[in-house]
mmCIF file of C-alpha atoms in Angstrom:
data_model
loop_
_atom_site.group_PDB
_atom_site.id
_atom_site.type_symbol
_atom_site.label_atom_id
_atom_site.label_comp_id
_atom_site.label_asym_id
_atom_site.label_seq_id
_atom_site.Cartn_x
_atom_site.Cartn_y
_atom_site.Cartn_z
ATOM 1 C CA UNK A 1 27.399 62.869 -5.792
ATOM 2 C CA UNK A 2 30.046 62.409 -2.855
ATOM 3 C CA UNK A 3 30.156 58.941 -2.430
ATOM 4 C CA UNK A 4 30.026 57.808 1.622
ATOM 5 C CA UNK A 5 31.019 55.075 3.673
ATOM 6 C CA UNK A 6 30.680 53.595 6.717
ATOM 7 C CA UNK A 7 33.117 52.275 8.860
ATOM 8 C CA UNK A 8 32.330 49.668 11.310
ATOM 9 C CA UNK A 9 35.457 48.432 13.328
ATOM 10 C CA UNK A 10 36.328 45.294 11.175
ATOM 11 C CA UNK A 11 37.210 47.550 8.878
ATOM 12 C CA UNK A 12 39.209 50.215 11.063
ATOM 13 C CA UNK A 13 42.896 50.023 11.388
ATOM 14 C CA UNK A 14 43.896 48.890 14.565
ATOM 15 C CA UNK A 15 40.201 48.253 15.785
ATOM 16 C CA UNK A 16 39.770 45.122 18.029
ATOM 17 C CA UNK A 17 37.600 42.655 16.313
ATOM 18 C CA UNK A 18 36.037 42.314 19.426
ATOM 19 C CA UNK A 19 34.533 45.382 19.604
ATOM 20 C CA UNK A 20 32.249 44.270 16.495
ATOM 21 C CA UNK A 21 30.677 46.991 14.675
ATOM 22 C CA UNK A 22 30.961 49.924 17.096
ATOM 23 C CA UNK A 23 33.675 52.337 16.800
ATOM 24 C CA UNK A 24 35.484 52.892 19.897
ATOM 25 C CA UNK A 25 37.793 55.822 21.248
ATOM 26 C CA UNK A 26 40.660 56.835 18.731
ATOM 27 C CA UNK A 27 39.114 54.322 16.162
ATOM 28 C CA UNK A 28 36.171 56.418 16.475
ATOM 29 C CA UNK A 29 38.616 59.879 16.296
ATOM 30 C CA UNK A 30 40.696 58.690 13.420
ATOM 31 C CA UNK A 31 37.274 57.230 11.118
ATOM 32 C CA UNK A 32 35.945 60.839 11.726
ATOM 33 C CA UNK A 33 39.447 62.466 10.584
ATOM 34 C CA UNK A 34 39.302 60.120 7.760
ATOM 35 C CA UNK A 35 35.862 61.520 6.771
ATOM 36 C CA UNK A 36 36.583 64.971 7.148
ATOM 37 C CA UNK A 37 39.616 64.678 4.431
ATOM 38 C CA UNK A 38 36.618 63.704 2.180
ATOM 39 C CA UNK A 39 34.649 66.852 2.178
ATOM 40 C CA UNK A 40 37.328 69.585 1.310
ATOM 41 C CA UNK A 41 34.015 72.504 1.281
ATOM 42 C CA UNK A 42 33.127 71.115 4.912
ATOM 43 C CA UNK A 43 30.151 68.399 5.956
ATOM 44 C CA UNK A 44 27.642 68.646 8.395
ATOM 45 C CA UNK A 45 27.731 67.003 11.501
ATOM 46 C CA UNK A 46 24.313 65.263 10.686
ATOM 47 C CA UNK A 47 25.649 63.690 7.419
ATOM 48 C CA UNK A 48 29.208 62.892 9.643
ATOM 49 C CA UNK A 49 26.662 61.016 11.805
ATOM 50 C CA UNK A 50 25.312 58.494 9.058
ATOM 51 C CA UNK A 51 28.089 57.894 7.599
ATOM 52 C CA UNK A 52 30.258 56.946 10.967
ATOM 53 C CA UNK A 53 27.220 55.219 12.236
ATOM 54 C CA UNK A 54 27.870 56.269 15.996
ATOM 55 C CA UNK A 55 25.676 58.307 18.049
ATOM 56 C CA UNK A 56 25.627 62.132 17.202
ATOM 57 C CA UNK A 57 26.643 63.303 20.701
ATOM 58 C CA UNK A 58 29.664 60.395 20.230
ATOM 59 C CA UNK A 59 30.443 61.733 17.450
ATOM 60 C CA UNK A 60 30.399 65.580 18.394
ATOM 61 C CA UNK A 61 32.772 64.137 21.159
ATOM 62 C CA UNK A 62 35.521 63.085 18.624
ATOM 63 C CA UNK A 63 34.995 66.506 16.312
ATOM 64 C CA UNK A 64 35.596 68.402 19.788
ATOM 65 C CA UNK A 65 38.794 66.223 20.732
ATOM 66 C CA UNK A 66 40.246 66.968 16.887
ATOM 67 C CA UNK A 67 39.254 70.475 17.057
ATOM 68 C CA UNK A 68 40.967 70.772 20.516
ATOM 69 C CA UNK A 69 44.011 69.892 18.711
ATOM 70 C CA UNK A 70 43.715 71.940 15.899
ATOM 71 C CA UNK A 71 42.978 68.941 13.261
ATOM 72 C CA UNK A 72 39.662 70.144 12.775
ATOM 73 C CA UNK A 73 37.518 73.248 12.218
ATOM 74 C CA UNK A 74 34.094 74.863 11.562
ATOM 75 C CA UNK A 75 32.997 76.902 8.731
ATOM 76 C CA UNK A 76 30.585 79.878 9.151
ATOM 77 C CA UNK A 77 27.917 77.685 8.007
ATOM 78 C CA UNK A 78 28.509 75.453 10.751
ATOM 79 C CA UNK A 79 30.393 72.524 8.724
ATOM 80 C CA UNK A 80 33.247 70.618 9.399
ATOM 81 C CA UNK A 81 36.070 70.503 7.807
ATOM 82 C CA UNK A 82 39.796 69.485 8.461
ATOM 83 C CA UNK A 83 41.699 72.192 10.528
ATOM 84 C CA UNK A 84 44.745 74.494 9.682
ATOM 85 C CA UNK A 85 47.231 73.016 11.744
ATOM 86 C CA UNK A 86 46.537 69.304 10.064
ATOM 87 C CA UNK A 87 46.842 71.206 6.751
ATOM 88 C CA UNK A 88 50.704 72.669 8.088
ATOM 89 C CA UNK A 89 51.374 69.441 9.720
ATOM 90 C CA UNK A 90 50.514 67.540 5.933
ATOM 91 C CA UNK A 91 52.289 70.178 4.040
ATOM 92 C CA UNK A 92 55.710 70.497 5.881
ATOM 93 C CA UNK A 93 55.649 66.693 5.720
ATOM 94 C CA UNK A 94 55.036 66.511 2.179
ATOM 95 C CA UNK A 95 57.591 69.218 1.472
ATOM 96 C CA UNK A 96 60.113 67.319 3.606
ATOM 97 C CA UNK A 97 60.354 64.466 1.897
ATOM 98 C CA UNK A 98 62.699 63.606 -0.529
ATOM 99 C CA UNK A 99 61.021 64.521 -3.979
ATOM 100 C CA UNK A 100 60.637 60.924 -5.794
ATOM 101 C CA UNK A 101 58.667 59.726 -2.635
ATOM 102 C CA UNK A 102 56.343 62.623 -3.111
ATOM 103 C CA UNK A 103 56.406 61.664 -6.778
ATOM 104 C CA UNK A 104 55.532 57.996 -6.736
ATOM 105 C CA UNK A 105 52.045 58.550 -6.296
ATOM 106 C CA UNK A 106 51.767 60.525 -8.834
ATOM 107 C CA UNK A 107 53.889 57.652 -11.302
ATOM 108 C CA UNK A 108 51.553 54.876 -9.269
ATOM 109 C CA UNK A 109 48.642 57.188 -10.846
ATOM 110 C CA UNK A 110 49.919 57.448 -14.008
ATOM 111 C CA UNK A 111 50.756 53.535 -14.171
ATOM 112 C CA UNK A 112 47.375 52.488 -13.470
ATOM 113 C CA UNK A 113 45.969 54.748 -15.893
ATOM 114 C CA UNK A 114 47.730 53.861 -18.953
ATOM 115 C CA UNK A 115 48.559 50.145 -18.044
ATOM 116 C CA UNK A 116 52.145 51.248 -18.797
ATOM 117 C CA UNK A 117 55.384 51.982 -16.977
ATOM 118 C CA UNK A 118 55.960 55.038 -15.620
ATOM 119 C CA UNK A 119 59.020 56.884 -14.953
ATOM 120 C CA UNK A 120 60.952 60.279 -12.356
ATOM 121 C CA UNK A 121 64.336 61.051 -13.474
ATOM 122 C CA UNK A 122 66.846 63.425 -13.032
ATOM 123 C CA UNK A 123 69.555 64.639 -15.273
ATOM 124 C CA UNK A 124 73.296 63.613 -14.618
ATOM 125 C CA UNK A 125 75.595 65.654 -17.644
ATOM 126 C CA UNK A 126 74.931 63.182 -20.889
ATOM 127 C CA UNK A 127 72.998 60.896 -19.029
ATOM 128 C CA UNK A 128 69.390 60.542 -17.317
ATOM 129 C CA UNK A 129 69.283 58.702 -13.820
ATOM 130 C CA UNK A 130 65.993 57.279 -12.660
ATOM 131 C CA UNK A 131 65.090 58.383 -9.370
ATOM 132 C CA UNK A 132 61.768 56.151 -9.110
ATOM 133 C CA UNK A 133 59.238 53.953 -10.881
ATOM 134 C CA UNK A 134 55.797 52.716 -11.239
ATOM 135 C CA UNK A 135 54.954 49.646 -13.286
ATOM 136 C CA UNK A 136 51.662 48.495 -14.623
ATOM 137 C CA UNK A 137 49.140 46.228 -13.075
ATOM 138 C CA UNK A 138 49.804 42.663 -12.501
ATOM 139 C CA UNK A 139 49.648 40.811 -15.737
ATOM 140 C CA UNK A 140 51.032 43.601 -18.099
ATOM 141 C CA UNK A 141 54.137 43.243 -20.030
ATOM 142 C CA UNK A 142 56.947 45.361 -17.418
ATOM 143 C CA UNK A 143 59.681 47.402 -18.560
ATOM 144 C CA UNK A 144 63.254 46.052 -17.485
ATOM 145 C CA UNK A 145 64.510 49.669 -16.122
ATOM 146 C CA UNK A 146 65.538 49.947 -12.579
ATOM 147 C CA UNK A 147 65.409 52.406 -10.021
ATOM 148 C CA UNK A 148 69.462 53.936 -10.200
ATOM 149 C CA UNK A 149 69.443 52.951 -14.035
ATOM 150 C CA UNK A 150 71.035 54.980 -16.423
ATOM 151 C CA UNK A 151 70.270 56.098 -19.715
ATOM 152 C CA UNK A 152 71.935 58.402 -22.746
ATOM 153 C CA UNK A 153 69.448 61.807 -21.958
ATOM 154 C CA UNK A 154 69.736 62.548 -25.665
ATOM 155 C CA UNK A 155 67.824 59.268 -26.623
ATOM 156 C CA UNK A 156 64.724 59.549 -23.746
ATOM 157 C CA UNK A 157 61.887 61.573 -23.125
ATOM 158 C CA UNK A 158 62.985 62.271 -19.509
ATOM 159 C CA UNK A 159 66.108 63.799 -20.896
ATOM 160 C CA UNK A 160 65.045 65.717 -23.508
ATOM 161 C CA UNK A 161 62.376 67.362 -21.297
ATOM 162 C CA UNK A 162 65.574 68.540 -18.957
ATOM 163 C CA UNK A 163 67.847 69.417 -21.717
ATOM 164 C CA UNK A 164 65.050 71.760 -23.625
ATOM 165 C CA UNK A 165 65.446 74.078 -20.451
ATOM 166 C CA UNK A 166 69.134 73.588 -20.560
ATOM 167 C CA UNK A 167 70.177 73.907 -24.189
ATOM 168 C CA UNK A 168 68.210 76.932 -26.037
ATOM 169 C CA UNK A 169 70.916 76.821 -28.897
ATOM 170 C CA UNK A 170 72.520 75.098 -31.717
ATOM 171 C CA UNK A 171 75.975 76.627 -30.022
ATOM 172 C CA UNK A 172 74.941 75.434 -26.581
ATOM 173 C CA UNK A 173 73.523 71.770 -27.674
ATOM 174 C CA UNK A 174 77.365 71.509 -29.098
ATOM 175 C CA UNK A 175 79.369 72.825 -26.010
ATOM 176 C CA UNK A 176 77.262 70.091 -24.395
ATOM 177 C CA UNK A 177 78.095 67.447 -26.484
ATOM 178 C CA UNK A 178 81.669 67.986 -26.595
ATOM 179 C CA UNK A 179 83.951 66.028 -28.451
ATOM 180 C CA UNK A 180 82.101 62.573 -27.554
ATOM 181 C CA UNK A 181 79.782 61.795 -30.277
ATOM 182 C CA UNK A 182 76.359 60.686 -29.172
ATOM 183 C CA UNK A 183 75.416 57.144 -28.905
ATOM 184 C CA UNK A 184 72.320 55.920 -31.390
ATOM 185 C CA UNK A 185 70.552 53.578 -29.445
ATOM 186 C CA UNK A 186 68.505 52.862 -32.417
ATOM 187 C CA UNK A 187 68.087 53.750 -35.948
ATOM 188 C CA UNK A 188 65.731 56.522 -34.565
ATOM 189 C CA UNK A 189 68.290 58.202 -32.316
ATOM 190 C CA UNK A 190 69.153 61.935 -33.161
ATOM 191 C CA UNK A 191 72.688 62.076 -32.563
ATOM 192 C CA UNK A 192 73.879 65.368 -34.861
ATOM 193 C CA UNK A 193 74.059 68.652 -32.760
ATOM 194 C CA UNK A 194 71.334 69.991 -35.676
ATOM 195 C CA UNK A 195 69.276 67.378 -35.213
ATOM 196 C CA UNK A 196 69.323 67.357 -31.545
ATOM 197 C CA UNK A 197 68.853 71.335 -31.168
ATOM 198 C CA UNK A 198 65.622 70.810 -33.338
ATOM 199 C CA UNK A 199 64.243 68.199 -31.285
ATOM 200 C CA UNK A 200 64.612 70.057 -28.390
ATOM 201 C CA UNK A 201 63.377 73.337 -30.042
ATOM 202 C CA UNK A 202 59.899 71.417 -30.925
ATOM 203 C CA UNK A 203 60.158 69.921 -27.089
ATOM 204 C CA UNK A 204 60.052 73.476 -25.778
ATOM 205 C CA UNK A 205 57.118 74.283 -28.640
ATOM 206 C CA UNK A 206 54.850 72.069 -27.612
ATOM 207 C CA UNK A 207 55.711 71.603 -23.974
ATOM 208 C CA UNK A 208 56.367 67.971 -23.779
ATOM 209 C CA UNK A 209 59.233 65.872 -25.140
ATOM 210 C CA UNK A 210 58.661 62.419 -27.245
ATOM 211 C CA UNK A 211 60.725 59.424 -27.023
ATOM 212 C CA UNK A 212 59.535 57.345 -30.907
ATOM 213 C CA UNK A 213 61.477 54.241 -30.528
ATOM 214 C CA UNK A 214 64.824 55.921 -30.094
ATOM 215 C CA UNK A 215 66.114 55.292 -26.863
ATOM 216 C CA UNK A 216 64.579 51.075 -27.367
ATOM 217 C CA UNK A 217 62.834 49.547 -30.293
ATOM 218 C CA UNK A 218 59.381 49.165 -29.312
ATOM 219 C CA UNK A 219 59.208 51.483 -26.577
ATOM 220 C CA UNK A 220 57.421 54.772 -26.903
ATOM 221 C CA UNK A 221 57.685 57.906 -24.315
ATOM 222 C CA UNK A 222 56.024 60.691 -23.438
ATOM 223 C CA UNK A 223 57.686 63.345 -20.663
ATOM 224 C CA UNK A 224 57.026 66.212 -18.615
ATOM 225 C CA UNK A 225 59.006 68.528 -16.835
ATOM 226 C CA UNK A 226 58.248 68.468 -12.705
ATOM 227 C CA UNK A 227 58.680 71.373 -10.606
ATOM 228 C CA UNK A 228 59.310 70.489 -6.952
ATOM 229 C CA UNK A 229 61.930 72.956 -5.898
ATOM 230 C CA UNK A 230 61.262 75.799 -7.908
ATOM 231 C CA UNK A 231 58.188 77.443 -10.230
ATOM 232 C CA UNK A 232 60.778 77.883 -13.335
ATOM 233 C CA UNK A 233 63.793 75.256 -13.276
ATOM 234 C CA UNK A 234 62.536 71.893 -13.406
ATOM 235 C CA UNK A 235 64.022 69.469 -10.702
ATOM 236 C CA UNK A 236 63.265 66.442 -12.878
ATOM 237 C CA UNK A 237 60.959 64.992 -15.116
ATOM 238 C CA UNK A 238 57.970 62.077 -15.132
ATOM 239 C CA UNK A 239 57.473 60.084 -18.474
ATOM 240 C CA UNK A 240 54.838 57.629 -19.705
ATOM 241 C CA UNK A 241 57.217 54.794 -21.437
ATOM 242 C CA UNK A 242 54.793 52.539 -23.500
ATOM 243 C CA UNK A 243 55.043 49.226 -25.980
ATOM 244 C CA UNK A 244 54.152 50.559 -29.218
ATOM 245 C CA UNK A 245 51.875 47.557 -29.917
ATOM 246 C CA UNK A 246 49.912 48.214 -27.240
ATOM 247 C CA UNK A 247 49.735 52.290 -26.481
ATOM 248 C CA UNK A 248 50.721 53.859 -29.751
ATOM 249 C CA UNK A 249 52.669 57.115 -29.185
ATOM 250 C CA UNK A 250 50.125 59.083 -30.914
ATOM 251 C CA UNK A 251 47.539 57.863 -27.564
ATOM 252 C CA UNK A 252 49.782 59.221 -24.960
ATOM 253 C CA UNK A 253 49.851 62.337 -27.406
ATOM 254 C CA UNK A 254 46.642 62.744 -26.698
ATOM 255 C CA UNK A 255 46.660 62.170 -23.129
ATOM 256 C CA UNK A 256 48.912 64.851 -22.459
ATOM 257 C CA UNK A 257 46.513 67.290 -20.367
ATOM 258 C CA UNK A 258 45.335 64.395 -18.120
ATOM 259 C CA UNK A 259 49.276 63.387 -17.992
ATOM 260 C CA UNK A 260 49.710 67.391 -16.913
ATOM 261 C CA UNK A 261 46.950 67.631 -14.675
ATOM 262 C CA UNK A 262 48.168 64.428 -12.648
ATOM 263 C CA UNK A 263 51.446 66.695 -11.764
ATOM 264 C CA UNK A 264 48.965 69.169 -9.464
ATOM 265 C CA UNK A 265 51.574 71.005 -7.319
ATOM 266 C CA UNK A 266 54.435 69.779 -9.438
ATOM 267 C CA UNK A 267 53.663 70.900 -12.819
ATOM 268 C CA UNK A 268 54.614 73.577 -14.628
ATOM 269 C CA UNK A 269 52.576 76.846 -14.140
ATOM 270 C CA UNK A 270 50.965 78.147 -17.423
#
């Protein structure tokens, strides 16, 4: 059932308290935009009615100023629905900005959901830079990583995810690596060239990489690969960094469609 509200001026932005309850001019405009971005298959100008709580021929008024400027339409059944040039107006926005502020929603999302921190980074040669971050509700236990951080890529999800799509083979895992050995972080940290290459041959198996206490004791990962820029090189990837003790690794295992399906444009097709 789509849930309604309605939305008396106390509760509009930028409403005078004044007015009271009644809607007035743009307040009324923007509450009715607001609406319409609620019913993507259209609403009726009846139900828009209720749900405003202004007069129908007030509200009419406001659907006729939006449609006059393109921000709103009407389907053949005669339903409203938000108009095409508010759709290319939202769009080349969105694709304008800088990718790890169209990201942190998605980490914010993620965050919330899992009461865990939640990562966007971008390779850097050996390392992993963190572009952006979401932490968990008030009261949980916070990660100490920081927006600009850095981290070895060979010892976190994020940068396994990236170097799966980099390094296909044993050959090309040790160009990368060079003559600088790899730094173990932890017991756990894979830091042979054979070990490495089969880590990232399983990441590229199963579509995700894994992060099992070997980039920090007690901290678990899972990562993705995001796609902002292109539909087959990934620009950067989104992790789920967890305490152990509280989301075993084997949970966010598990979570990995709803993980996926958070990405919407920026995920990989399949």
């Amino acid at each position: 059932m789509q849930h309604t509200q309605r939305f008396p001026a106390s509760a509009a932005p930028g409403t005078d308290p004044a007015e009271g309850d009644r809607l007035v001019g743009s307040d009324r405009v923007l509450a009715v935009l607001k609406e319409l971005a609620r019913h993507p298959d259209g609403v009726a100008l009846d139900e828009l009615t209720r749900v405003i709580g202004s007069p129908k021929p007030t509200v009419h008024r406001a659907l006729a100023a939006l449609r006059r400027a393109g921000l709103a339409g009407q389907d053949g059944r005669g339903r409203y629905l938000l108009g095409d040039e508010f759709l290319r107006m939202a769009f080349a926005h969105h694709e304008a900005r800088p990718e790890h502020v169209r990201v942190r929603p998605l980490l914010e999302t993620l965050a919330a959901r899992f009461g865990e921190t939640a990562h966007y980074a971008v390779l850097d040669g050996r390392e992993v830079v963190y572009r952006a971050k979401a932490d968990p509700p008030t009261g949980a236990v916070r990660l100490t990583s920081t927006v600009g951080g850095r981290n070895p890529a060979h010892a976190t999800g994020v940068g396994k995810a990236l170097l799966a799509h980099e390094l296909g083979t044993l050959d090309a895992v040790r160009r990368w690596m060079g003559e600088a050995p790899l730094e173990p972080r932890t017991p756990r940290t894979r830091c042979t060239a054979e070990e490495l290459h089969a880590e990232l041959r399983a990441t590229r198996e199963r579509g995700y990489a894994l992060d099992d206490q070997e980039n920090e004791s007690g901290v678990t990962c899972l990562a993705v690969c995001v796609y902002g820029t292109s539909a087959t090189v990934p620009s950067g990837a989104v992790s789920v960094s967890a305490l152990a003790y509280r989301t075993p690794l084997g949970a966010l295992v598990d979570a990995v469609a709803e993980i996926r399906e958070a990405l919407g444009p920026l995920k990989e097709p399949f």
